C-alpha cells in the first residue's frame, strides 16, 4: 500500500501534526510521500529527513519562537526567516529533495503571477522557507528570479500532488477558523481575513482523503506560540489515538 499524507498550514498549530505522526506510527502507519504547505512544510521536512516526531518537536520549540526572526530591510514583509533558514541548514544534513528518506512535495505562491508552484526536486531549504513566508509578516523568498510567499495563499491543503500516486491519502488540517467574541488589532483582522478566505477554499479538498484528521482545541494558540509546542503536540497525539477506529477503517476501505 502506498500511503500519502497532506499537511495544511496553520503556523504554530502545525506542531499538532507531529503528534498526529507519532500516533500514526504507533498504529503502524507511516507515509511514503508527504505533500505539505507553510508551517506544515516546516514540520514535514524534519520528519522526511528521518527525525522522529519527538526530535522534530524539540527542534521546532528551540528555533521557532518569535525571537528567531530578523527585521526585514526589504519591501514586502516585516521579518526575514534567515535564522530559521540557518537553523534548518545546520540541523539537516540533507540539502536536496532526492536525499530525503520520505518523498516530499511543498507548494509556495508566486506572488506576482498569483499561482501555486509545487517543489519536489533540487535544493529544498528555499522552497520550504517560501512555503512558510506568511504575507505582510515575512519578506518574499526569491527562487530562480521569482518571488514566493506562503503557499497557503492559493492552496492551504495541497492534496493534488498525491492524487493518482497513492492508494491511501491521509489529510491533516490544523487551519480551521473558529468564531471570535470580539475584534482584535488591525493586524489580527488582516490575518483573520486571510485565514477565512483560505479555509473556505480548502473544504472541497478534504473530501479527497481516505482519512481526514482535524485535531480540535487548537484555536487557543496563536501564530507564534511555538513555546507551547509540547501542549500543541499532545493535542494532536491524543486526538489521533482517539480516532484509531476511524483511521483503521479508512485505511482498509
PDB file of N, CA, C and O in Angstrom, residues 141-182:
ATOM      1  N   UNK A 141      10.481  35.240  -0.687  1.00  0.00           N
ATOM      2  CA  UNK A 141      11.697  34.455  -0.907  1.00  0.00           C
ATOM      3  C   UNK A 141      11.938  34.343  -2.400  1.00  0.00           C
ATOM      4  O   UNK A 141      11.031  33.975  -3.154  1.00  0.00           O
ATOM      5  N   UNK A 142      13.137  34.648  -2.818  1.00  0.00           N
ATOM      6  CA  UNK A 142      13.492  34.584  -4.237  1.00  0.00           C
ATOM      7  C   UNK A 142      14.006  33.202  -4.608  1.00  0.00           C
ATOM      8  O   UNK A 142      14.920  32.674  -3.972  1.00  0.00           O
ATOM      9  N   UNK A 143      13.410  32.609  -5.633  1.00  0.00           N
ATOM     10  CA  UNK A 143      13.868  31.328  -6.160  1.00  0.00           C
ATOM     11  C   UNK A 143      13.863  31.426  -7.683  1.00  0.00           C
ATOM     12  O   UNK A 143      12.818  31.666  -8.293  1.00  0.00           O
ATOM     13  N   UNK A 144      15.031  31.266  -8.280  1.00  0.00           N
ATOM     14  CA  UNK A 144      15.165  31.347  -9.741  1.00  0.00           C
ATOM     15  C   UNK A 144      14.551  32.621 -10.304  1.00  0.00           C
ATOM     16  O   UNK A 144      13.882  32.609 -11.345  1.00  0.00           O
ATOM     17  N   UNK A 145      14.768  33.727  -9.593  1.00  0.00           N
ATOM     18  CA  UNK A 145      14.310  35.026 -10.075  1.00  0.00           C
ATOM     19  C   UNK A 145      12.839  35.311  -9.827  1.00  0.00           C
ATOM     20  O   UNK A 145      12.343  36.382 -10.189  1.00  0.00           O
ATOM     21  N   UNK A 146      12.125  34.379  -9.204  1.00  0.00           N
ATOM     22  CA  UNK A 146      10.699  34.568  -8.920  1.00  0.00           C
ATOM     23  C   UNK A 146      10.502  34.846  -7.432  1.00  0.00           C
ATOM     24  O   UNK A 146      11.264  34.375  -6.591  1.00  0.00           O
ATOM     25  N   UNK A 147       9.470  35.613  -7.091  1.00  0.00           N
ATOM     26  CA  UNK A 147       9.189  35.988  -5.704  1.00  0.00           C
ATOM     27  C   UNK A 147       8.054  35.130  -5.145  1.00  0.00           C
ATOM     28  O   UNK A 147       6.942  35.137  -5.684  1.00  0.00           O
ATOM     29  N   UNK A 148       8.352  34.410  -4.057  1.00  0.00           N
ATOM     30  CA  UNK A 148       7.374  33.494  -3.480  1.00  0.00           C
ATOM     31  C   UNK A 148       6.997  33.877  -2.058  1.00  0.00           C
ATOM     32  O   UNK A 148       7.833  34.336  -1.274  1.00  0.00           O
ATOM     33  N   UNK A 149       5.722  33.643  -1.741  1.00  0.00           N
ATOM     34  CA  UNK A 149       5.208  33.774  -0.383  1.00  0.00           C
ATOM     35  C   UNK A 149       4.450  32.497  -0.026  1.00  0.00           C
ATOM     36  O   UNK A 149       4.402  31.549  -0.804  1.00  0.00           O
ATOM     37  N   UNK A 150       3.860  32.514   1.137  1.00  0.00           N
ATOM     38  CA  UNK A 150       3.171  31.364   1.710  1.00  0.00           C
ATOM     39  C   UNK A 150       2.299  30.622   0.685  1.00  0.00           C
ATOM     40  O   UNK A 150       1.449  31.216   0.024  1.00  0.00           O
ATOM     41  N   UNK A 151       2.510  29.305   0.590  1.00  0.00           N
ATOM     42  CA  UNK A 151       1.727  28.509  -0.345  1.00  0.00           C
ATOM     43  C   UNK A 151       0.258  28.448  -0.007  1.00  0.00           C
ATOM     44  O   UNK A 151      -0.581  28.184  -0.872  1.00  0.00           O
ATOM     45  N   UNK A 152      -0.067  28.709   1.274  1.00  0.00           N
ATOM     46  CA  UNK A 152      -1.455  28.674   1.701  1.00  0.00           C
ATOM     47  C   UNK A 152      -2.320  29.754   1.086  1.00  0.00           C
ATOM     48  O   UNK A 152      -3.555  29.641   1.106  1.00  0.00           O
ATOM     49  N   UNK A 153      -1.716  30.768   0.525  1.00  0.00           N
ATOM     50  CA  UNK A 153      -2.486  31.838  -0.113  1.00  0.00           C
ATOM     51  C   UNK A 153      -3.360  31.267  -1.228  1.00  0.00           C
ATOM     52  O   UNK A 153      -4.520  31.653  -1.389  1.00  0.00           O
ATOM     53  N   UNK A 154      -2.803  30.327  -1.978  1.00  0.00           N
ATOM     54  CA  UNK A 154      -3.539  29.740  -3.101  1.00  0.00           C
ATOM     55  C   UNK A 154      -3.961  28.295  -2.859  1.00  0.00           C
ATOM     56  O   UNK A 154      -4.899  27.820  -3.498  1.00  0.00           O
ATOM     57  N   UNK A 155      -3.283  27.595  -1.949  1.00  0.00           N
ATOM     58  CA  UNK A 155      -3.659  26.204  -1.647  1.00  0.00           C
ATOM     59  C   UNK A 155      -3.110  25.815  -0.275  1.00  0.00           C
ATOM     60  O   UNK A 155      -1.924  25.493  -0.148  1.00  0.00           O
ATOM     61  N   UNK A 156      -3.972  25.829   0.728  1.00  0.00           N
ATOM     62  CA  UNK A 156      -3.535  25.524   2.090  1.00  0.00           C
ATOM     63  C   UNK A 156      -3.770  24.059   2.465  1.00  0.00           C
ATOM     64  O   UNK A 156      -3.589  23.678   3.620  1.00  0.00           O
ATOM     65  N   UNK A 157      -4.149  23.253   1.509  1.00  0.00           N
ATOM     66  CA  UNK A 157      -4.315  21.816   1.732  1.00  0.00           C
ATOM     67  C   UNK A 157      -3.946  21.098   0.438  1.00  0.00           C
ATOM     68  O   UNK A 157      -4.810  20.645  -0.323  1.00  0.00           O
ATOM     69  N   UNK A 158      -2.644  20.991   0.148  1.00  0.00           N
ATOM     70  CA  UNK A 158      -2.171  20.531  -1.166  1.00  0.00           C
ATOM     71  C   UNK A 158      -2.285  19.024  -1.384  1.00  0.00           C
ATOM     72  O   UNK A 158      -1.293  18.293  -1.456  1.00  0.00           O
ATOM     73  N   UNK A 159      -3.506  18.557  -1.553  1.00  0.00           N
ATOM     74  CA  UNK A 159      -3.736  17.137  -1.782  1.00  0.00           C
ATOM     75  C   UNK A 159      -3.458  16.741  -3.228  1.00  0.00           C
ATOM     76  O   UNK A 159      -3.171  15.578  -3.531  1.00  0.00           O
ATOM     77  N   UNK A 160      -3.506  17.695  -4.136  1.00  0.00           N
ATOM     78  CA  UNK A 160      -3.406  17.412  -5.574  1.00  0.00           C
ATOM     79  C   UNK A 160      -2.168  16.590  -5.970  1.00  0.00           C
ATOM     80  O   UNK A 160      -2.289  15.676  -6.812  1.00  0.00           O
ATOM     81  N   UNK A 161      -0.974  16.861  -5.424  1.00  0.00           N
ATOM     82  CA  UNK A 161       0.195  16.073  -5.835  1.00  0.00           C
ATOM     83  C   UNK A 161       0.109  14.584  -5.480  1.00  0.00           C
ATOM     84  O   UNK A 161       0.886  13.781  -6.011  1.00  0.00           O
ATOM     85  N   UNK A 162      -0.833  14.213  -4.601  1.00  0.00           N
ATOM     86  CA  UNK A 162      -0.955  12.817  -4.185  1.00  0.00           C
ATOM     87  C   UNK A 162      -2.018  12.050  -4.970  1.00  0.00           C
ATOM     88  O   UNK A 162      -2.032  10.821  -4.952  1.00  0.00           O
ATOM     89  N   UNK A 163      -2.895  12.776  -5.649  1.00  0.00           N
ATOM     90  CA  UNK A 163      -3.972  12.140  -6.399  1.00  0.00           C
ATOM     91  C   UNK A 163      -3.383  11.272  -7.527  1.00  0.00           C
ATOM     92  O   UNK A 163      -2.585  11.730  -8.335  1.00  0.00           O
ATOM     93  N   UNK A 164      -3.781  10.016  -7.546  1.00  0.00           N
ATOM     94  CA  UNK A 164      -3.292   9.105  -8.572  1.00  0.00           C
ATOM     95  C   UNK A 164      -1.933   8.486  -8.270  1.00  0.00           C
ATOM     96  O   UNK A 164      -1.480   7.603  -8.998  1.00  0.00           O
ATOM     97  N   UNK A 165      -1.286   8.933  -7.199  1.00  0.00           N
ATOM     98  CA  UNK A 165       0.029   8.405  -6.840  1.00  0.00           C
ATOM     99  C   UNK A 165      -0.014   7.567  -5.565  1.00  0.00           C
ATOM    100  O   UNK A 165       0.952   6.872  -5.261  1.00  0.00           O
ATOM    101  N   UNK A 166      -1.105   7.660  -4.819  1.00  0.00           N
ATOM    102  CA  UNK A 166      -1.223   6.953  -3.547  1.00  0.00           C
ATOM    103  C   UNK A 166      -2.501   6.123  -3.520  1.00  0.00           C
ATOM    104  O   UNK A 166      -3.545   6.562  -4.000  1.00  0.00           O
ATOM    105  N   UNK A 167      -2.411   4.939  -2.921  1.00  0.00           N
ATOM    106  CA  UNK A 167      -3.609   4.123  -2.770  1.00  0.00           C
ATOM    107  C   UNK A 167      -4.449   4.629  -1.596  1.00  0.00           C
ATOM    108  O   UNK A 167      -5.662   4.462  -1.584  1.00  0.00           O
ATOM    109  N   UNK A 168      -3.782   5.259  -0.616  1.00  0.00           N
ATOM    110  CA  UNK A 168      -4.475   5.842   0.521  1.00  0.00           C
ATOM    111  C   UNK A 168      -3.897   7.224   0.822  1.00  0.00           C
ATOM    112  O   UNK A 168      -2.676   7.411   0.791  1.00  0.00           O
ATOM    113  N   UNK A 169      -4.793   8.168   1.104  1.00  0.00           N
ATOM    114  CA  UNK A 169      -4.374   9.529   1.431  1.00  0.00           C
ATOM    115  C   UNK A 169      -4.933   9.907   2.792  1.00  0.00           C
ATOM    116  O   UNK A 169      -6.138   9.811   3.035  1.00  0.00           O
ATOM    117  N   UNK A 170      -4.035  10.333   3.676  1.00  0.00           N
ATOM    118  CA  UNK A 170      -4.425  10.835   4.995  1.00  0.00           C
ATOM    119  C   UNK A 170      -4.253  12.354   4.979  1.00  0.00           C
ATOM    120  O   UNK A 170      -3.185  12.860   4.640  1.00  0.00           O
ATOM    121  N   UNK A 171      -5.294  13.063   5.332  1.00  0.00           N
ATOM    122  CA  UNK A 171      -5.228  14.517   5.376  1.00  0.00           C
ATOM    123  C   UNK A 171      -5.237  15.021   6.810  1.00  0.00           C
ATOM    124  O   UNK A 171      -6.009  14.528   7.630  1.00  0.00           O
ATOM    125  N   UNK A 172      -4.370  15.983   7.108  1.00  0.00           N
ATOM    126  CA  UNK A 172      -4.321  16.570   8.449  1.00  0.00           C
ATOM    127  C   UNK A 172      -4.430  18.083   8.312  1.00  0.00           C
ATOM    128  O   UNK A 172      -3.535  18.736   7.771  1.00  0.00           O
ATOM    129  N   UNK A 173      -5.534  18.632   8.795  1.00  0.00           N
ATOM    130  CA  UNK A 173      -5.750  20.073   8.717  1.00  0.00           C
ATOM    131  C   UNK A 173      -5.763  20.685  10.123  1.00  0.00           C
ATOM    132  O   UNK A 173      -6.447  20.184  11.016  1.00  0.00           O
ATOM    133  N   UNK A 174      -5.013  21.754  10.295  1.00  0.00           N
ATOM    134  CA  UNK A 174      -4.989  22.467  11.582  1.00  0.00           C
ATOM    135  C   UNK A 174      -5.337  23.943  11.377  1.00  0.00           C
ATOM    136  O   UNK A 174      -5.098  24.772  12.241  1.00  0.00           O
ATOM    137  N   UNK A 175      -5.906  24.238  10.228  1.00  0.00           N
ATOM    138  CA  UNK A 175      -6.136  25.641   9.882  1.00  0.00           C
ATOM    139  C   UNK A 175      -7.549  26.147  10.071  1.00  0.00           C
ATOM    140  O   UNK A 175      -7.866  27.262   9.642  1.00  0.00           O
ATOM    141  N   UNK A 176      -8.425  25.352  10.699  1.00  0.00           N
ATOM    142  CA  UNK A 176      -9.822  25.780  10.853  1.00  0.00           C
ATOM    143  C   UNK A 176      -9.905  27.114  11.599  1.00  0.00           C
ATOM    144  O   UNK A 176      -9.207  27.349  12.577  1.00  0.00           O
ATOM    145  N   UNK A 177     -10.789  27.987  11.122  1.00  0.00           N
ATOM    146  CA  UNK A 177     -11.004  29.294  11.743  1.00  0.00           C
ATOM    147  C   UNK A 177     -12.288  29.244  12.560  1.00  0.00           C
ATOM    148  O   UNK A 177     -13.360  28.939  12.029  1.00  0.00           O
ATOM    149  N   UNK A 178     -12.184  29.515  13.844  1.00  0.00           N
ATOM    150  CA  UNK A 178     -13.331  29.455  14.746  1.00  0.00           C
ATOM    151  C   UNK A 178     -13.918  30.845  14.977  1.00  0.00           C
ATOM    152  O   UNK A 178     -13.235  31.854  14.789  1.00  0.00           O
ATOM    153  N   UNK A 179     -15.185  30.924  15.389  1.00  0.00           N
ATOM    154  CA  UNK A 179     -15.811  32.229  15.678  1.00  0.00           C
ATOM    155  C   UNK A 179     -15.048  32.993  16.758  1.00  0.00           C
ATOM    156  O   UNK A 179     -14.465  32.391  17.665  1.00  0.00           O
ATOM    157  N   UNK A 180     -15.064  34.313  16.639  1.00  0.00           N
ATOM    158  CA  UNK A 180     -14.409  35.173  17.624  1.00  0.00           C
ATOM    159  C   UNK A 180     -15.454  35.951  18.422  1.00  0.00           C
ATOM    160  O   UNK A 180     -16.540  36.250  17.914  1.00  0.00           O
ATOM    161  N   UNK A 181     -15.119  36.275  19.658  1.00  0.00           N
ATOM    162  CA  UNK A 181     -16.024  37.054  20.507  1.00  0.00           C
ATOM    163  C   UNK A 181     -15.909  38.545  20.258  1.00  0.00           C
ATOM    164  O   UNK A 181     -16.860  39.303  20.445  1.00  0.00           O
ATOM    165  N   UNK A 182     -14.710  38.982  19.820  1.00  0.00           N
ATOM    166  CA  UNK A 182     -14.505  40.411  19.611  1.00  0.00           C
ATOM    167  C   UNK A 182     -13.405  40.640  18.580  1.00  0.00           C
ATOM    168  O   UNK A 182     -12.616  39.749  18.288  1.00  0.00           O
TER     169      UNK A 182
END
